[in-house]
Short mmCIF file of C-alpha atoms in Angstrom, two decimals:
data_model
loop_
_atom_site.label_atom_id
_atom_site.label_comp_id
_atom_site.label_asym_id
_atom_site.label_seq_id
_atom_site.Cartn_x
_atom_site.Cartn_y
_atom_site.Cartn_z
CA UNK A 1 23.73 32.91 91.54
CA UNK A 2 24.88 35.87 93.14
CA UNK A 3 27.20 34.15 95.73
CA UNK A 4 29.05 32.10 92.90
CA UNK A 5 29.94 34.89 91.54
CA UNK A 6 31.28 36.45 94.47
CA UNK A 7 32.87 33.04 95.23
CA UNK A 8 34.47 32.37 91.78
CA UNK A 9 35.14 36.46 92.25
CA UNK A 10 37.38 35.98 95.43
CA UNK A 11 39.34 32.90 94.36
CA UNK A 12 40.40 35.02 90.75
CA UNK A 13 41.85 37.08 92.94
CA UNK A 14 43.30 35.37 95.35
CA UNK A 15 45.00 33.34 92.60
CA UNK A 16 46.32 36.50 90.78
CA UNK A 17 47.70 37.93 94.40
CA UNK A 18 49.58 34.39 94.81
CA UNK A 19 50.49 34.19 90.95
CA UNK A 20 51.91 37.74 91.36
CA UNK A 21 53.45 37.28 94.93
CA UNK A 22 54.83 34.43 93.25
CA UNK A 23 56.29 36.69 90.18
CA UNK A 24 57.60 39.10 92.10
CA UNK A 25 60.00 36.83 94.07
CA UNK A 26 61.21 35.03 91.24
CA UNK A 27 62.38 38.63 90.19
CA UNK A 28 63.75 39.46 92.79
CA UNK A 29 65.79 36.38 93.26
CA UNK A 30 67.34 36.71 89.76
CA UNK A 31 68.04 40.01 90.51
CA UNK A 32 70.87 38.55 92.92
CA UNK A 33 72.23 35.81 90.38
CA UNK A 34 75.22 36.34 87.80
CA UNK A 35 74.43 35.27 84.40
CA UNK A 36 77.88 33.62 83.72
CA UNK A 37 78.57 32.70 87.27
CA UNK A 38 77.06 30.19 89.42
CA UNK A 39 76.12 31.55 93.36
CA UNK A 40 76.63 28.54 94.82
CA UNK A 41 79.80 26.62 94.78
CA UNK A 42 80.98 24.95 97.34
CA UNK A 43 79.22 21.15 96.46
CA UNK A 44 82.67 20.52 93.53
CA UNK A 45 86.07 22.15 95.92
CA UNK A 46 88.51 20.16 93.53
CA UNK A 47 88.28 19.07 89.74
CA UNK A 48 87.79 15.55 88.25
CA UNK A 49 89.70 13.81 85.53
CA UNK A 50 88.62 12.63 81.71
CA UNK A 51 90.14 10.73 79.46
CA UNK A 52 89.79 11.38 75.84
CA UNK A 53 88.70 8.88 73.35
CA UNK A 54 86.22 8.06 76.03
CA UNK A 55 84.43 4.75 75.50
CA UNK A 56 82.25 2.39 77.53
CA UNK A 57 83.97 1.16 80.89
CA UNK A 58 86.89 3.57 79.97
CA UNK A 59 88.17 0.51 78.25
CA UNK A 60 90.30 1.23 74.80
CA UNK A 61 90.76 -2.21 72.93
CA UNK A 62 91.71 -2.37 69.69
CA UNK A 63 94.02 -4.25 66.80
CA UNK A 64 97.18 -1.99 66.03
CA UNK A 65 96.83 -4.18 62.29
CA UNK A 66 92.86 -3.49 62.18
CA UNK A 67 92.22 -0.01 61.10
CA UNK A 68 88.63 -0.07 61.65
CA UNK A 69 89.19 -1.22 65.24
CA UNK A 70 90.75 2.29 66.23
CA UNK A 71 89.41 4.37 63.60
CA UNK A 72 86.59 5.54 65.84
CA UNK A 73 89.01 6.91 68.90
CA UNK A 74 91.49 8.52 66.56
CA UNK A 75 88.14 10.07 64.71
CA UNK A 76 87.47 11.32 68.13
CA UNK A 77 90.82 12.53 69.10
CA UNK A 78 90.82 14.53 65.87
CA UNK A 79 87.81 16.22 66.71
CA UNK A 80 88.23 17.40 70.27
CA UNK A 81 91.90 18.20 69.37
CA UNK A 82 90.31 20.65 66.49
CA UNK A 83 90.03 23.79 68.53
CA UNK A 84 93.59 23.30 69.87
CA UNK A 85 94.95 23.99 66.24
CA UNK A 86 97.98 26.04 66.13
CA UNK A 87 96.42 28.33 63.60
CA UNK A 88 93.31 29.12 65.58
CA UNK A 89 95.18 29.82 68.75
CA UNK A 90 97.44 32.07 67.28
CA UNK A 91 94.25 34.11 65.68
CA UNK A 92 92.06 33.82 68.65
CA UNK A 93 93.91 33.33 72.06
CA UNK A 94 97.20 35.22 73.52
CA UNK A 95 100.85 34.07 74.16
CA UNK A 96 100.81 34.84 78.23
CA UNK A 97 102.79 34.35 80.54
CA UNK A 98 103.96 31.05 81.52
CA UNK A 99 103.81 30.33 85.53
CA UNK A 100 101.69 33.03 86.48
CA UNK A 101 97.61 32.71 86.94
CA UNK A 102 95.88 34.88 83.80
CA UNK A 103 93.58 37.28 86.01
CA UNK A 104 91.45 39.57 84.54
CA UNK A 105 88.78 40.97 86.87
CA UNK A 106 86.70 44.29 85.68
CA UNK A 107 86.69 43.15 82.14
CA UNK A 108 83.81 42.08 80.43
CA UNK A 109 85.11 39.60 77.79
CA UNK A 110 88.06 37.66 78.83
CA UNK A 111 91.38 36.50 76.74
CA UNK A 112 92.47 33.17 76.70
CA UNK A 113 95.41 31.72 76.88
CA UNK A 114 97.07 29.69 73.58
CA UNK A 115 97.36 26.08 74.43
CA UNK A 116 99.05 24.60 70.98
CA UNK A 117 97.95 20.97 69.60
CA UNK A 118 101.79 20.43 68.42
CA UNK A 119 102.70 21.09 71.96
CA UNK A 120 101.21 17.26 72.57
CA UNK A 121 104.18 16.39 69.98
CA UNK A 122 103.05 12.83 68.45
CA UNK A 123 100.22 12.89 70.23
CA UNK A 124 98.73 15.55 68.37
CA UNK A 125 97.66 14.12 65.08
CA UNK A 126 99.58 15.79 63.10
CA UNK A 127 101.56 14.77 59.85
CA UNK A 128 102.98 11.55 60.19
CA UNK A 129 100.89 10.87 63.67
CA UNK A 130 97.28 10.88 62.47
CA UNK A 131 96.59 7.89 64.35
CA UNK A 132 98.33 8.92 66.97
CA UNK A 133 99.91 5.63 67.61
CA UNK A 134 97.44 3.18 67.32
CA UNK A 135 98.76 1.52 64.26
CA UNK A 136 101.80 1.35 66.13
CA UNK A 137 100.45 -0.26 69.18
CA UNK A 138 101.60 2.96 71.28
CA UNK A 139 98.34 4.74 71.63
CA UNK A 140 97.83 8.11 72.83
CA UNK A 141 95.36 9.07 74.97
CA UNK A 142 94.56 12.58 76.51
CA UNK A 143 93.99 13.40 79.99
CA UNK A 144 91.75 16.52 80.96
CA UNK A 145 90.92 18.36 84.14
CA UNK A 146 87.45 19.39 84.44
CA UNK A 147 86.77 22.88 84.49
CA UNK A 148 86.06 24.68 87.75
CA UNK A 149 85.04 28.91 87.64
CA UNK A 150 87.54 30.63 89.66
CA UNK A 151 89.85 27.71 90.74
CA UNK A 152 93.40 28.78 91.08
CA UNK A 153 95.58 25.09 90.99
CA UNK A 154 98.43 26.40 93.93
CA UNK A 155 102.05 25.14 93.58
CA UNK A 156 103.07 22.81 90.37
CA UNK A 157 100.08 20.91 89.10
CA UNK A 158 100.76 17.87 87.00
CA UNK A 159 99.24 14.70 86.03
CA UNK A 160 101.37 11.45 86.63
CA UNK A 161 99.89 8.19 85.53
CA UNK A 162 100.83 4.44 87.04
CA UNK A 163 100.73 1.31 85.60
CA UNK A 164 99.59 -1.48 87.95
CA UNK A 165 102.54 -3.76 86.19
CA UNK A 166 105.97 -2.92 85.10
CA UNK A 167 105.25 -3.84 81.80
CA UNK A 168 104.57 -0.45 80.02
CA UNK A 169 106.71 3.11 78.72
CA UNK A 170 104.86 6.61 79.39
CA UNK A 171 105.39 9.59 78.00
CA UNK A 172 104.29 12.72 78.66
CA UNK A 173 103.58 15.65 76.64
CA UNK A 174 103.79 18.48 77.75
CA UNK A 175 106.72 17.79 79.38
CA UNK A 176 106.23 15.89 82.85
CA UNK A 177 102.61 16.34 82.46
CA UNK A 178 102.55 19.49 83.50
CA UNK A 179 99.46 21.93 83.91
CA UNK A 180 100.79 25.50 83.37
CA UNK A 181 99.16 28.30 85.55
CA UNK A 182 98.86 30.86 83.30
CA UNK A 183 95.29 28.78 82.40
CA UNK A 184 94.13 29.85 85.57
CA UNK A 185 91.30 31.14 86.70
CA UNK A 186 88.78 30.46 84.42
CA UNK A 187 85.80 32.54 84.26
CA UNK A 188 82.76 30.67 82.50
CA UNK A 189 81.90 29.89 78.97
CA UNK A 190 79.95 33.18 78.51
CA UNK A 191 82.54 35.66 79.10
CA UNK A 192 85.42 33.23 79.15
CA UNK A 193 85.60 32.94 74.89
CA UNK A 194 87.44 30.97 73.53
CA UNK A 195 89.33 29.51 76.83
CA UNK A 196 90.75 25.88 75.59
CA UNK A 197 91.41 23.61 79.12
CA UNK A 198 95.21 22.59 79.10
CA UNK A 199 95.86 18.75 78.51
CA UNK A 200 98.08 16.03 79.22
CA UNK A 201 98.88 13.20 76.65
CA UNK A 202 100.17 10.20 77.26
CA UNK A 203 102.05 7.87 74.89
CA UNK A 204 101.54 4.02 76.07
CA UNK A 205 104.25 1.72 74.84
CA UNK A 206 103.58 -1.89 76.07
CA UNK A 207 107.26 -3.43 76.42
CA UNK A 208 105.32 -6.87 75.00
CA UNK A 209 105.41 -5.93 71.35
CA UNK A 210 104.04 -8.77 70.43
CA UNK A 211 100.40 -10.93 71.42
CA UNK A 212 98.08 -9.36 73.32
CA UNK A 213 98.99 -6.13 75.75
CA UNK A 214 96.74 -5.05 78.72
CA UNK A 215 97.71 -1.82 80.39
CA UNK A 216 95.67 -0.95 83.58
CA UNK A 217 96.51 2.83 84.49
CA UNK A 218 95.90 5.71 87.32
CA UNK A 219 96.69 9.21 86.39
CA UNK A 220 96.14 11.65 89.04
CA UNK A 221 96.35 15.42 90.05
CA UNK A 222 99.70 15.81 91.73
CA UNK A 223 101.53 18.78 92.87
CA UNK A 224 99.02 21.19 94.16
CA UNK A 225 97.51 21.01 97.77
CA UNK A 226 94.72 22.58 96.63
CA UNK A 227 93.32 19.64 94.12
CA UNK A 228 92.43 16.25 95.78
CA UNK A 229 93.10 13.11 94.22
CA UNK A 230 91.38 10.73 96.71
CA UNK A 231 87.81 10.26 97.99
CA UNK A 232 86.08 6.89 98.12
CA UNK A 233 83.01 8.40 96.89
CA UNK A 234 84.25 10.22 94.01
CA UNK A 235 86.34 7.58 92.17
CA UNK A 236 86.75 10.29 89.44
CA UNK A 237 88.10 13.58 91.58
CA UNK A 238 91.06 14.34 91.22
CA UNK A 239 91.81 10.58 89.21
CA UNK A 240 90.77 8.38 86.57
CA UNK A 241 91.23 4.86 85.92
CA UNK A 242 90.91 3.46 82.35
CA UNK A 243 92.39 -0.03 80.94
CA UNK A 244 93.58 -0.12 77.06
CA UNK A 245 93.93 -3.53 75.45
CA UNK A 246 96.36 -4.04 72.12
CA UNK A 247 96.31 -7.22 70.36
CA UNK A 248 98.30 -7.42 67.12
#
């Protein structure tokens, strides 16, 4: 009786030393973390690309005469444009300076540059282009960089899309599709407020206006060294690939 005690005794603690051994690492190990920025990143060196509406097999098909056939991506588009509004910039993010990065080390709560939704002119929803070309059959669709903590694009980032036929118009808006620095560095979501990622829309125009249009496009990063747009194993850094289908 006496030695299960002293048994059950030794293993209590033994357990508590190892459960506070354990404790006491853990602390000290958060101790050396940053609560809005991750220690370790090297594993992503370069950004990826999105499209936005997103759907399965980053395939857009729809009937420019069938409202309910795009309804869903301009829904979409509405949505994840709503942040960009030019009235919520204007009361939330600064004017800066265009062509130069945004830093702002030592600060605590960081500013954020305005990025405008009528800056994506009829791509961005607005009076006149709520369906942002769909019921045209000239769809817009919006191409994002993902967002990286503490990546600084170098030289004149853009993103220029291809057609794998000559049988298409793009346009770009901004301008060129270019990605202005002044959005540069970004800092994380928890001291970062209110940072809106620049965009790139493009305006698809099939030259066939009428049947059935397929449109099989490549946008990629272009302009900076620093962001790759080719790696077998990544089919998404730096690029994206997406196919839209119009019928009438």
């Amino acid at each position: 009786m006496i030695m299960g005690s002293l048994i059950l005794l030794f293993y209590l603690v033994f357990y508590g030393f190892l459960a506070g051994l354990f404790t006491l690492t853990m602390w000290v190990m958060l101790q050396t973390l940053d609560d809005s920025v991750p220690k370790y990143r090297d594993r992503v060196s370069s950004p990826g690309l999105m499209i936005s509406p997103k759907s399965p097999g980053l395939e857009l098909t729809f009937s420019k005469s069938d409202k309910s056939s795009y309804e869903a991506y301009t829904k979409v588009l509405h949505s994840f444009l709503g942040p960009y509004n030019d009235s919520l910039q204007a009361t939330n993010n600064v004017a800066c300076t265009q062509g130069h990065y945004f830093e702002q080390e030592g600060v605590e709560e960081r500013k954020s540059c305005q990025f405008n939704r009528s800056s994506l002119g009829p791509c961005a929803g607005l009076e006149g282009n709520e369906y942002f070309g769909y019921n045209e059959g000239s769809p817009c669709v919006i191409v994002k960089m993902n967002r990286i903590i503490g990546l600084k694009p170098l030289g004149n980032p853009k993103i220029n899309c291809t057609s794998k036929a000559e049988n298409v118009s793009l346009q770009y808006y901004p301008d060129y599709g270019m990605i202005d620095l002044m959005y540069y560095p970004y800092y994380g979501k928890k001291t970062h407020l209110n940072y809106v990622q620049p965009l790139v829309a493009v305006k698809i125009t099939p030259l066939n206006t009428t049947g059935t249009s397929e449109v099989v496009l490549e946008c990629k990063l272009q302009g900076s060294p620093n962001l790759k747009n080719e790696d077998d194993r990544d089919k998404f850094l730096g690029r994206v690939n997406f196919r839209v289908q119009i019928r009438d």
